[in-house]
PDB file of C-alpha atoms in Angstrom:
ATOM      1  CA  UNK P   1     126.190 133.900 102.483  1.00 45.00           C
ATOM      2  CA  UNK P   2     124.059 133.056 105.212  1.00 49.00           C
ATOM      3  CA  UNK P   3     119.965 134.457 105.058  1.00 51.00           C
ATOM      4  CA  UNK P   4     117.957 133.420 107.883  1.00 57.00           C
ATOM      5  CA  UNK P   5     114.338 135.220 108.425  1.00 58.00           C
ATOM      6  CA  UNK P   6     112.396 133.617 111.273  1.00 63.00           C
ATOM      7  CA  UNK P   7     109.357 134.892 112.887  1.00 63.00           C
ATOM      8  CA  UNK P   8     107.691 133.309 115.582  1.00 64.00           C
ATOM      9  CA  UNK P   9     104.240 134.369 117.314  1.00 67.00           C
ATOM     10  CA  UNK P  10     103.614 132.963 120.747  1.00 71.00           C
ATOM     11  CA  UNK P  11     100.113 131.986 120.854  1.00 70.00           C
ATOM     12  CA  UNK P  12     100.599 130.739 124.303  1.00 73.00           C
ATOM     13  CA  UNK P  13      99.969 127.173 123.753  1.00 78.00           C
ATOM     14  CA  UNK P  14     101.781 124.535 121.246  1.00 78.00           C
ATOM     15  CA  UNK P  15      98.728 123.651 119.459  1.00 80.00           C
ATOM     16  CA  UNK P  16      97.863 127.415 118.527  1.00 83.00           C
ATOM     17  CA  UNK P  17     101.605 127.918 118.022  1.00 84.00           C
ATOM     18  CA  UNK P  18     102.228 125.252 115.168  1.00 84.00           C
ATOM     19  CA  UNK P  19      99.239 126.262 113.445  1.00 87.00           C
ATOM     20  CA  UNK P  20      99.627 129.858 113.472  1.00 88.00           C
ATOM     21  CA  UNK P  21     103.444 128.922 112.340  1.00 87.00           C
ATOM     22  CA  UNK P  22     101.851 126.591 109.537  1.00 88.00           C
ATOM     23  CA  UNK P  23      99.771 129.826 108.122  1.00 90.00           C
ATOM     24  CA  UNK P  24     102.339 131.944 107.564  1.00 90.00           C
ATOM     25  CA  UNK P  25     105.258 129.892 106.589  1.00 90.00           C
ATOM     26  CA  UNK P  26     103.048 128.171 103.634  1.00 91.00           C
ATOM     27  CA  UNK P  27     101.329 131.214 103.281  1.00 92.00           C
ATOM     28  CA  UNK P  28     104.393 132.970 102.696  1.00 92.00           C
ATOM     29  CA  UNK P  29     105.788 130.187  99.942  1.00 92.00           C
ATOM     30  CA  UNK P  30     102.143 130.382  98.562  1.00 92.00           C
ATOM     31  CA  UNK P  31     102.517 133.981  97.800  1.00 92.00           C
ATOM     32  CA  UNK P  32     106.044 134.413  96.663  1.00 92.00           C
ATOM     33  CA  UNK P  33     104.746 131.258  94.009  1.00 91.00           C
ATOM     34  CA  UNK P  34     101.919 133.830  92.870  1.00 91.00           C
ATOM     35  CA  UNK P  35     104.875 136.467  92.721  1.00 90.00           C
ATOM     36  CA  UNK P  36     106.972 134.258  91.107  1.00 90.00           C
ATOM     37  CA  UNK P  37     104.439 133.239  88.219  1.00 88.00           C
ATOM     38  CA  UNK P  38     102.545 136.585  87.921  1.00 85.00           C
ATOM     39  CA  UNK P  39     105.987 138.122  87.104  1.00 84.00           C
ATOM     40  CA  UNK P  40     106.896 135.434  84.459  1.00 85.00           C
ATOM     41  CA  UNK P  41     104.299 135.695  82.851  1.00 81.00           C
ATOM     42  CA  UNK P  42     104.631 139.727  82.763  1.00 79.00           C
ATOM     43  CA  UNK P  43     107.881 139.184  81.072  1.00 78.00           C
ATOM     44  CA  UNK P  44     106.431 136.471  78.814  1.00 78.00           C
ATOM     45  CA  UNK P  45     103.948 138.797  77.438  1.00 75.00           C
ATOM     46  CA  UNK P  46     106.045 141.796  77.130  1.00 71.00           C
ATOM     47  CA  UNK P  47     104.245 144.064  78.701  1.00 63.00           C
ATOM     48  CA  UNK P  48     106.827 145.404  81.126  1.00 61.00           C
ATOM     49  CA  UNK P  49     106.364 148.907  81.299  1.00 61.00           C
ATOM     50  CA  UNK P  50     102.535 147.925  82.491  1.00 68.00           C
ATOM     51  CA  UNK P  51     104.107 145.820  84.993  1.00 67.00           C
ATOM     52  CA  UNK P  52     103.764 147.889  88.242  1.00 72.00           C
ATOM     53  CA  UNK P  53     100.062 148.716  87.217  1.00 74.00           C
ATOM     54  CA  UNK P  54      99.261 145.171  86.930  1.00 71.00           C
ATOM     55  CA  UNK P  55     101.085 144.207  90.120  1.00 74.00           C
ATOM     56  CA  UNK P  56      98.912 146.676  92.090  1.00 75.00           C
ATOM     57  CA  UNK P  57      95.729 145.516  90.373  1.00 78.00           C
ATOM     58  CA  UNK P  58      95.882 141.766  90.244  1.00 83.00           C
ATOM     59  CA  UNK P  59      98.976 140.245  91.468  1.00 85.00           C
ATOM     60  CA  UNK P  60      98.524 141.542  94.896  1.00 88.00           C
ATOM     61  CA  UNK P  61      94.908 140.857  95.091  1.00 89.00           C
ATOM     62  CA  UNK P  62      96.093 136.761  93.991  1.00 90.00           C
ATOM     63  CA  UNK P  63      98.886 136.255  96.480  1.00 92.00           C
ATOM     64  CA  UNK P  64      97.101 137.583  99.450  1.00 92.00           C
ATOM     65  CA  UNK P  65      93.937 135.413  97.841  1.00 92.00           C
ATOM     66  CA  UNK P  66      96.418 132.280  97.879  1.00 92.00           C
ATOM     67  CA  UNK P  67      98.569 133.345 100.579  1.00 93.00           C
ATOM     68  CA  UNK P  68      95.312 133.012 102.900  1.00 93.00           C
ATOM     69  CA  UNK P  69      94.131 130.160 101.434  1.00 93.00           C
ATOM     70  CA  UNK P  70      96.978 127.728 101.453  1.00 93.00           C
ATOM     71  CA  UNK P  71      98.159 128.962 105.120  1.00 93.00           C
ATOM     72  CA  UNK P  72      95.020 128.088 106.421  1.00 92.00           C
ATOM     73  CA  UNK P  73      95.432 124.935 104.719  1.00 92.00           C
ATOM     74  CA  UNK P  74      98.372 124.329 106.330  1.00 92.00           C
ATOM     75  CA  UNK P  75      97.250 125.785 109.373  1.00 92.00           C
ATOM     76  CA  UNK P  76      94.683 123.448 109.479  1.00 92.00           C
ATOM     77  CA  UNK P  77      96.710 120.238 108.744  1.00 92.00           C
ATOM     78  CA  UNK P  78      99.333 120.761 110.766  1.00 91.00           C
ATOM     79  CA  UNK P  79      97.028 121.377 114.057  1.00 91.00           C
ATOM     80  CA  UNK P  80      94.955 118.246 112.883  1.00 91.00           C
ATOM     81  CA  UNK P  81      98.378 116.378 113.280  1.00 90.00           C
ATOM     82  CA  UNK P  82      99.686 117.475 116.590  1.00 90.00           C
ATOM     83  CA  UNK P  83      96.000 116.883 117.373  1.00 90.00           C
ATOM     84  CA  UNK P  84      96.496 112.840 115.915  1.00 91.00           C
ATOM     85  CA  UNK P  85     100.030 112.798 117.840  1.00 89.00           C
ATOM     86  CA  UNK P  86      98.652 113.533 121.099  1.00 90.00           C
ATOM     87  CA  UNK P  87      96.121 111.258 121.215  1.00 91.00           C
ATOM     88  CA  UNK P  88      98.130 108.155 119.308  1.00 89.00           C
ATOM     89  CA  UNK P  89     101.250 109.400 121.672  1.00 87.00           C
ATOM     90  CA  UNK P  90     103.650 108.590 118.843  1.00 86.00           C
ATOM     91  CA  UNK P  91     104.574 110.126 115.706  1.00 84.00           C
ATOM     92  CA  UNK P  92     104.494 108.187 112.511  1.00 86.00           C
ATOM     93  CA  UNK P  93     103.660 108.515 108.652  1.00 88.00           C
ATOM     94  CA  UNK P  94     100.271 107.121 109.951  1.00 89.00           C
ATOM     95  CA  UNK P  95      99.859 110.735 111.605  1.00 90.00           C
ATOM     96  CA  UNK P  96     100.642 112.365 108.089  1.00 90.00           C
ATOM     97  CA  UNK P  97      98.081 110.190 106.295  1.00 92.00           C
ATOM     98  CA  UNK P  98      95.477 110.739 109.044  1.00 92.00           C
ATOM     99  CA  UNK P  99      95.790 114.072 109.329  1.00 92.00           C
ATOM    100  CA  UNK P 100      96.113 114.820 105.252  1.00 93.00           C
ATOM    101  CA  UNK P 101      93.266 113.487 104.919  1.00 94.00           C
ATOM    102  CA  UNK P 102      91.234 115.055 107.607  1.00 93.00           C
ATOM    103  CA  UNK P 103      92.390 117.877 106.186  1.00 93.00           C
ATOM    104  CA  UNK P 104      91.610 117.291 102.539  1.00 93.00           C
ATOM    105  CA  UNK P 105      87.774 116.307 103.834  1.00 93.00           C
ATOM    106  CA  UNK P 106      87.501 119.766 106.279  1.00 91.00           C
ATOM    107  CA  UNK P 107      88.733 121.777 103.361  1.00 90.00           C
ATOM    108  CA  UNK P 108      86.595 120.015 101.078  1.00 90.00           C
ATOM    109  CA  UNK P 109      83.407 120.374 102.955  1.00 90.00           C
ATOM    110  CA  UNK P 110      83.747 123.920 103.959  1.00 88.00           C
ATOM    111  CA  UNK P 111      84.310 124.868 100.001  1.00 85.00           C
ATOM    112  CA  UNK P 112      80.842 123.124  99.562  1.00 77.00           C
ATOM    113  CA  UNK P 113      81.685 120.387  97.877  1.00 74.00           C
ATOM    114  CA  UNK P 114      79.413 117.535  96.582  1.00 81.00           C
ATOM    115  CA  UNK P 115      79.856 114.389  99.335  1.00 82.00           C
ATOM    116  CA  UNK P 116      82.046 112.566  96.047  1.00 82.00           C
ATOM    117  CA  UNK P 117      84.462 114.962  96.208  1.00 87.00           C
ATOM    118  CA  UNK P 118      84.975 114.941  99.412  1.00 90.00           C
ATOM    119  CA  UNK P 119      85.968 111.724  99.913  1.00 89.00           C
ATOM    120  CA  UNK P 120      88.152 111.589  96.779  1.00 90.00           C
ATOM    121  CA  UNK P 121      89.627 115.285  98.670  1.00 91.00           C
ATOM    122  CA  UNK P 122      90.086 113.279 101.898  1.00 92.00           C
ATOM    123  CA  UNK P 123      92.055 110.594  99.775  1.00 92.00           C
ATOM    124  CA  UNK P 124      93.856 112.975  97.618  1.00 92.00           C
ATOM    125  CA  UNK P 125      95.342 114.853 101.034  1.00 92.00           C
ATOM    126  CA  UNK P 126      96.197 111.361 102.553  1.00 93.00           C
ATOM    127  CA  UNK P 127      98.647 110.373  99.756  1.00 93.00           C
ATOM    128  CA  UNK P 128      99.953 113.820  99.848  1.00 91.00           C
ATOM    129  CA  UNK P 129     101.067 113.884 102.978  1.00 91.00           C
ATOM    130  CA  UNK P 130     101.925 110.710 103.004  1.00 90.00           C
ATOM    131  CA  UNK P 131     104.467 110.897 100.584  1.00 90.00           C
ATOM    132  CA  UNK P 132     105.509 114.322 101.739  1.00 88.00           C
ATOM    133  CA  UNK P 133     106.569 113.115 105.051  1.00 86.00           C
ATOM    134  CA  UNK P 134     108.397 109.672 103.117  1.00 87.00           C
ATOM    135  CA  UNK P 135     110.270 112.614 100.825  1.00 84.00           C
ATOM    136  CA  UNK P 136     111.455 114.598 104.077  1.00 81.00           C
ATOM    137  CA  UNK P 137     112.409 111.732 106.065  1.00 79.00           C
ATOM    138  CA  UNK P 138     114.630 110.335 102.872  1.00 76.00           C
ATOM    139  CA  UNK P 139     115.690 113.984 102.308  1.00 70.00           C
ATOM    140  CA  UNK P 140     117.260 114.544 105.540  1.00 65.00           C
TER     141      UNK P 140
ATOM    142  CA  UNK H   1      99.594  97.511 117.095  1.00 45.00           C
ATOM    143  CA  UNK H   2     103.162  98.415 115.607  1.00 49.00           C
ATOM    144  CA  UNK H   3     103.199  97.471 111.619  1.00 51.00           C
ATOM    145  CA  UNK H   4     106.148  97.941 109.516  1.00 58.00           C
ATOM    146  CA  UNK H   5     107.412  97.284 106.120  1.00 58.00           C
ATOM    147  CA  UNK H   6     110.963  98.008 105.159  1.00 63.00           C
ATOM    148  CA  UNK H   7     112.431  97.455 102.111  1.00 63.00           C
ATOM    149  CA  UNK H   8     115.997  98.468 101.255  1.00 65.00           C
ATOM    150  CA  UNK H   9     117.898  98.083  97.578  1.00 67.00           C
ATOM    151  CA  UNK H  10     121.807  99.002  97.805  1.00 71.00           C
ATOM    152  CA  UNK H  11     122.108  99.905  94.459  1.00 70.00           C
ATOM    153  CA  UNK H  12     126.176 100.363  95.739  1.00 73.00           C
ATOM    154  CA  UNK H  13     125.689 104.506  95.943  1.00 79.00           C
ATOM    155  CA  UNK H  14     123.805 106.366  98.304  1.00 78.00           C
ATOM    156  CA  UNK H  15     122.448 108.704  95.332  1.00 80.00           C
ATOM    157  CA  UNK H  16     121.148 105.738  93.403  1.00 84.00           C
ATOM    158  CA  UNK H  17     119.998 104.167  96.667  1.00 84.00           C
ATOM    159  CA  UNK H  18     118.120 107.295  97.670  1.00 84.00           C
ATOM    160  CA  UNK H  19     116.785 107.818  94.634  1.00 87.00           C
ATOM    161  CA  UNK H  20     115.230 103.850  94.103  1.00 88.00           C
ATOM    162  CA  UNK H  21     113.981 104.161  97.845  1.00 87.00           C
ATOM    163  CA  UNK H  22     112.009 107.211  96.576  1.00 88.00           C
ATOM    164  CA  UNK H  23     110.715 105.596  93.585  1.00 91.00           C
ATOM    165  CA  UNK H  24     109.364 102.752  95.919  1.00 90.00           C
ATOM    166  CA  UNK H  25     107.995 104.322  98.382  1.00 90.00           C
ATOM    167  CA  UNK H  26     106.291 107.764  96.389  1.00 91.00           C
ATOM    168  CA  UNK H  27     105.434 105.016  93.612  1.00 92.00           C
ATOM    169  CA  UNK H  28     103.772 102.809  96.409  1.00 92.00           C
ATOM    170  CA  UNK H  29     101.852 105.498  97.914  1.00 92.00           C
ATOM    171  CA  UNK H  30     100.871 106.538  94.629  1.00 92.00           C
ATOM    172  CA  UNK H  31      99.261 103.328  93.837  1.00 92.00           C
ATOM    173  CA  UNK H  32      97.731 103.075  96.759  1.00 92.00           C
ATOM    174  CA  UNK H  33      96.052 106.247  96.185  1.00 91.00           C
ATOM    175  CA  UNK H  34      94.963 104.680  92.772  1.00 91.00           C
ATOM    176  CA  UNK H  35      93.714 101.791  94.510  1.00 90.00           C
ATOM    177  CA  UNK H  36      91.648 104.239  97.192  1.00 90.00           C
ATOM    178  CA  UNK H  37      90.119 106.263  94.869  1.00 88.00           C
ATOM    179  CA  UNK H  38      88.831 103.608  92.168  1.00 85.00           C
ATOM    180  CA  UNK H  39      87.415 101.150  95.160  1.00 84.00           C
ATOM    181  CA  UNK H  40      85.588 104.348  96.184  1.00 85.00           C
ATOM    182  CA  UNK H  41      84.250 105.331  92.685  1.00 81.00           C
ATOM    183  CA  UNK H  42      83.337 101.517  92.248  1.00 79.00           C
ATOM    184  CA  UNK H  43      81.138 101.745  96.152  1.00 78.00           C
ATOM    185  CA  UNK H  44      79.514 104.668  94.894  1.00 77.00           C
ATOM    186  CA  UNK H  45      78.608 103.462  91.999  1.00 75.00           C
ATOM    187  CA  UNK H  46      77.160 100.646  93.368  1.00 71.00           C
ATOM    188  CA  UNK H  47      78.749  98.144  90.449  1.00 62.00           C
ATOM    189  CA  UNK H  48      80.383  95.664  93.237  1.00 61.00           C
ATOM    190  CA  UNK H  49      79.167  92.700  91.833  1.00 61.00           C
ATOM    191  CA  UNK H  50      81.558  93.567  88.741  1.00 68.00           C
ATOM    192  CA  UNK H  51      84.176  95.277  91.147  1.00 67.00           C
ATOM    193  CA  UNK H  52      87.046  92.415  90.436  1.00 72.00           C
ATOM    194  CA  UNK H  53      86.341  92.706  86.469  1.00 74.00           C
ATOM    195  CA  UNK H  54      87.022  96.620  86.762  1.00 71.00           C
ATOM    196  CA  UNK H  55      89.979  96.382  88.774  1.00 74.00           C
ATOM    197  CA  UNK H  56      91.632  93.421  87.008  1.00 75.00           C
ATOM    198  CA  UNK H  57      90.952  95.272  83.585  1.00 78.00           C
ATOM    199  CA  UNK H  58      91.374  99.134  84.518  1.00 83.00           C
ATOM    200  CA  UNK H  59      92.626  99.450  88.308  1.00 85.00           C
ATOM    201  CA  UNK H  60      95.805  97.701  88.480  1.00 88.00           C
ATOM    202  CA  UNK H  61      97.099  99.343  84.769  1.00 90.00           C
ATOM    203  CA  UNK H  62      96.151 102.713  86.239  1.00 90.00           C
ATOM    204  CA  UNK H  63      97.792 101.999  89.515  1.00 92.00           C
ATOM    205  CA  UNK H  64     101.207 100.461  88.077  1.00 92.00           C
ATOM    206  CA  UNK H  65     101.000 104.212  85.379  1.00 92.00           C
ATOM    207  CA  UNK H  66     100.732 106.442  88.234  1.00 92.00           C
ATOM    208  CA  UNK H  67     102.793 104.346  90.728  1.00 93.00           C
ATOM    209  CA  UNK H  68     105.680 104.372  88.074  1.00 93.00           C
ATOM    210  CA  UNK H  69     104.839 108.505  87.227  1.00 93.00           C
ATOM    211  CA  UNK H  70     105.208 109.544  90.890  1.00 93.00           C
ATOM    212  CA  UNK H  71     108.041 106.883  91.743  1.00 93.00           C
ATOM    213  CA  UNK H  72     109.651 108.480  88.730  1.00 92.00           C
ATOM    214  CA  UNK H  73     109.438 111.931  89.689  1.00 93.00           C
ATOM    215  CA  UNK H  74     110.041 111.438  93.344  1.00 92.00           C
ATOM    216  CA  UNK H  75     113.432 109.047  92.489  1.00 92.00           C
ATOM    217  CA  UNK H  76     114.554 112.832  90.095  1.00 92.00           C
ATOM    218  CA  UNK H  77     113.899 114.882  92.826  1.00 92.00           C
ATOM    219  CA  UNK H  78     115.302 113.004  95.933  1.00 91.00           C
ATOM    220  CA  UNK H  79     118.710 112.446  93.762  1.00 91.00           C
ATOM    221  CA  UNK H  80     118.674 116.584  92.497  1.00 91.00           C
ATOM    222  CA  UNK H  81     118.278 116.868  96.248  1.00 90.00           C
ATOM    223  CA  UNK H  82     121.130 114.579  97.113  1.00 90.00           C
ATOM    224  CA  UNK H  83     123.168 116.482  94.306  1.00 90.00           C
ATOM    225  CA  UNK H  84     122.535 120.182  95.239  1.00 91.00           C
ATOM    226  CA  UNK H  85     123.466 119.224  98.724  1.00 89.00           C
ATOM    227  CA  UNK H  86     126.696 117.661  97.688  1.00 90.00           C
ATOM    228  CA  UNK H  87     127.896 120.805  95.671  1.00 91.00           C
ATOM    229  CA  UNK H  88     126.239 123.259  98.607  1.00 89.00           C
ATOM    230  CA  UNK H  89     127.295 121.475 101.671  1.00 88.00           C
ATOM    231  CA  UNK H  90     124.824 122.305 103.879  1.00 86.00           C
ATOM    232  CA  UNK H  91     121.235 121.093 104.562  1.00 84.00           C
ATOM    233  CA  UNK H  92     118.199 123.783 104.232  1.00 86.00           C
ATOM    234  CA  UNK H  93     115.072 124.355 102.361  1.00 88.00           C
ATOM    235  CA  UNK H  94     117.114 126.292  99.505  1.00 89.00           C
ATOM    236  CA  UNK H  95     117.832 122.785  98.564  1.00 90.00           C
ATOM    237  CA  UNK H  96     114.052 121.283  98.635  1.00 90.00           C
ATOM    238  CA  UNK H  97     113.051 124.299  97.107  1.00 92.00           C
ATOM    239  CA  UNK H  98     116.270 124.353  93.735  1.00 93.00           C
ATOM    240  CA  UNK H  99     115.517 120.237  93.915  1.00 92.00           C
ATOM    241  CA  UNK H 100     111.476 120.693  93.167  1.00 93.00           C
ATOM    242  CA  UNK H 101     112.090 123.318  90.543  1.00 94.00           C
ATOM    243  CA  UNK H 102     114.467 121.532  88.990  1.00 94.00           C
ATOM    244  CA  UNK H 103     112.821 118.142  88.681  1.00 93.00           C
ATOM    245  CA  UNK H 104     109.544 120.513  87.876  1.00 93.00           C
ATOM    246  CA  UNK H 105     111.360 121.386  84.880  1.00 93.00           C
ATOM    247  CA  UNK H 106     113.064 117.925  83.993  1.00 91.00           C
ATOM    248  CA  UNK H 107     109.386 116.418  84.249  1.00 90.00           C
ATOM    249  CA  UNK H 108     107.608 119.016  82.396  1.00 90.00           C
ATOM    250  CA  UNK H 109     110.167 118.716  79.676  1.00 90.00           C
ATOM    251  CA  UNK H 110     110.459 115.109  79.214  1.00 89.00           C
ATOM    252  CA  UNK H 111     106.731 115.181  78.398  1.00 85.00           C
ATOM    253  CA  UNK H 112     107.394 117.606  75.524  1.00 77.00           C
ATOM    254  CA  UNK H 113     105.500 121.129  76.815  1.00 74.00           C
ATOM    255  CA  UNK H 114     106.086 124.430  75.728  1.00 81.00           C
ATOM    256  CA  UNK H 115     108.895 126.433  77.229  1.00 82.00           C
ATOM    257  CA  UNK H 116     106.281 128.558  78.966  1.00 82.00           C
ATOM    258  CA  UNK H 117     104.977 125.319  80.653  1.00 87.00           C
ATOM    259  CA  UNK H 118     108.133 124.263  82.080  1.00 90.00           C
ATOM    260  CA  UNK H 119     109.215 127.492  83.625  1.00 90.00           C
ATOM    261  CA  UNK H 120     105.663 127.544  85.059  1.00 90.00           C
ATOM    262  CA  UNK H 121     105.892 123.860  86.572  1.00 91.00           C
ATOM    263  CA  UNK H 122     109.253 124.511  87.123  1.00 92.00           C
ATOM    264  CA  UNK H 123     107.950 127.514  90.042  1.00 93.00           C
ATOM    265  CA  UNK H 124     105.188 125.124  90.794  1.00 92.00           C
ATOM    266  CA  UNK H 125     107.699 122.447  91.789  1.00 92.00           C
ATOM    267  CA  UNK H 126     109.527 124.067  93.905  1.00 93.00           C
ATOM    268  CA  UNK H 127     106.781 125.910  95.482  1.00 93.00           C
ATOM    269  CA  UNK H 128     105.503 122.548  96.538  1.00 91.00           C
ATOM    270  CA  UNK H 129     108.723 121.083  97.905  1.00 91.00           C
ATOM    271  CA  UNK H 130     109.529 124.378 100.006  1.00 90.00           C
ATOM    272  CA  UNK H 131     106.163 123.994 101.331  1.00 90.00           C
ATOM    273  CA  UNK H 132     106.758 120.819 101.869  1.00 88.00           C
ATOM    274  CA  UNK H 133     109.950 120.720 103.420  1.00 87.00           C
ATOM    275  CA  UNK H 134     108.771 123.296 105.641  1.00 87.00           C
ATOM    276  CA  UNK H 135     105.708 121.192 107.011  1.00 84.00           C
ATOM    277  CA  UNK H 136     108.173 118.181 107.895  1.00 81.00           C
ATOM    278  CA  UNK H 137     109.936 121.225 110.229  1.00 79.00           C
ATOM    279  CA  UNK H 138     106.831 122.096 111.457  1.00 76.00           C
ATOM    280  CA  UNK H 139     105.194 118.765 112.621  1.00 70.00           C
ATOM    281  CA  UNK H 140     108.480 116.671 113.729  1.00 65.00           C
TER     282      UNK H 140
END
């Protein structure tokens, strides 16, 4: 059994593209995580004949919540990347680090964040990507 | 400026040699991290004078735990990877995404948590390595 669902948006330029790509592929793993949890824990409880009332009240609410916030994440690191790419003009785990950590500092700052955490953020979303793009490239 | 550091260990299998490479390099990035983050905290501080005493004493333990954590659980996942793609026979992000959840699990209980804790980690796990796997799509 083969299950393929792709959908692609043309934003009209590569950049765009990726990063509209980004949002709703992790958004979409981000949610169906929420889905995934909210409904264990429904079943956990017991309290399955609530479970479509609770669904509509709260579950929904948290996976468009974290749906939106870990696309735009990944929105946001994966245009800081192509960004790095184009100007290095080669692609690396150096790009990964870079741009994790870029990230991890934008995201970071916007939340409000004390200067301290920002920097710990920025070094947090470095290793991160940096071992994500190790794990792919021994993966495949 | 090119830099680059190989190092290979034929452990005589490609799943055990997949699987050490893993631990290396996630465990080395890990560390790293570590080593980021407690050079920072010292800075901010301002203790530099006493910066060697504080990494001789706590840094490099902390960095060798978390370097051997990470190593540990990237070396499980990379060979659960290796596995489910052996007994699948094809290549997708069902396997990243079977290969987090199950080393989610295997992690969460080896360190003795509740059952509700494992199946939690367990969607946690392979939340991240979907995600993952689809970012390394995304920005290659």
């Amino acid at each position: 059994m083969t299950c393929k669902l792709d959908l692609a948006v043309d934003m009209g330029h590569p950049f765009l593209n990726r990063s509209v790509d980004g949002f709703i592929k992790i958004g979409a793993v981000s949610a169906c995580k929420v889905a995934a949890e909210e409904t264990f824990e429904c079943l956990h409880r017991g309290t399955f004949p609530s479970f479509f009332d609770y669904f509509c009240t709260r579950t929904l609410k948290k996976m468009c919540k974290e749906g939106a916030y870990w696309g735009t994440v990944a929105g946001v690191y994966v245009g800081v990347e192509y960004g790095i790419e184009k100007i290095r003009g080669r692609r690396d785990w150096k790009n990964a680090m870079v741009g994790g950590a870029v990230t991890g500092a934008l995201v970071s700052a916007v939340n409000n964040n004390q200067r301290n955490k920002v920097v710990k953020n920025a070094i947090t979303g470095g290793a991160i990507a940096t071992a994500a793009e190790f794990l792919s490239h021994l993966t495949t």
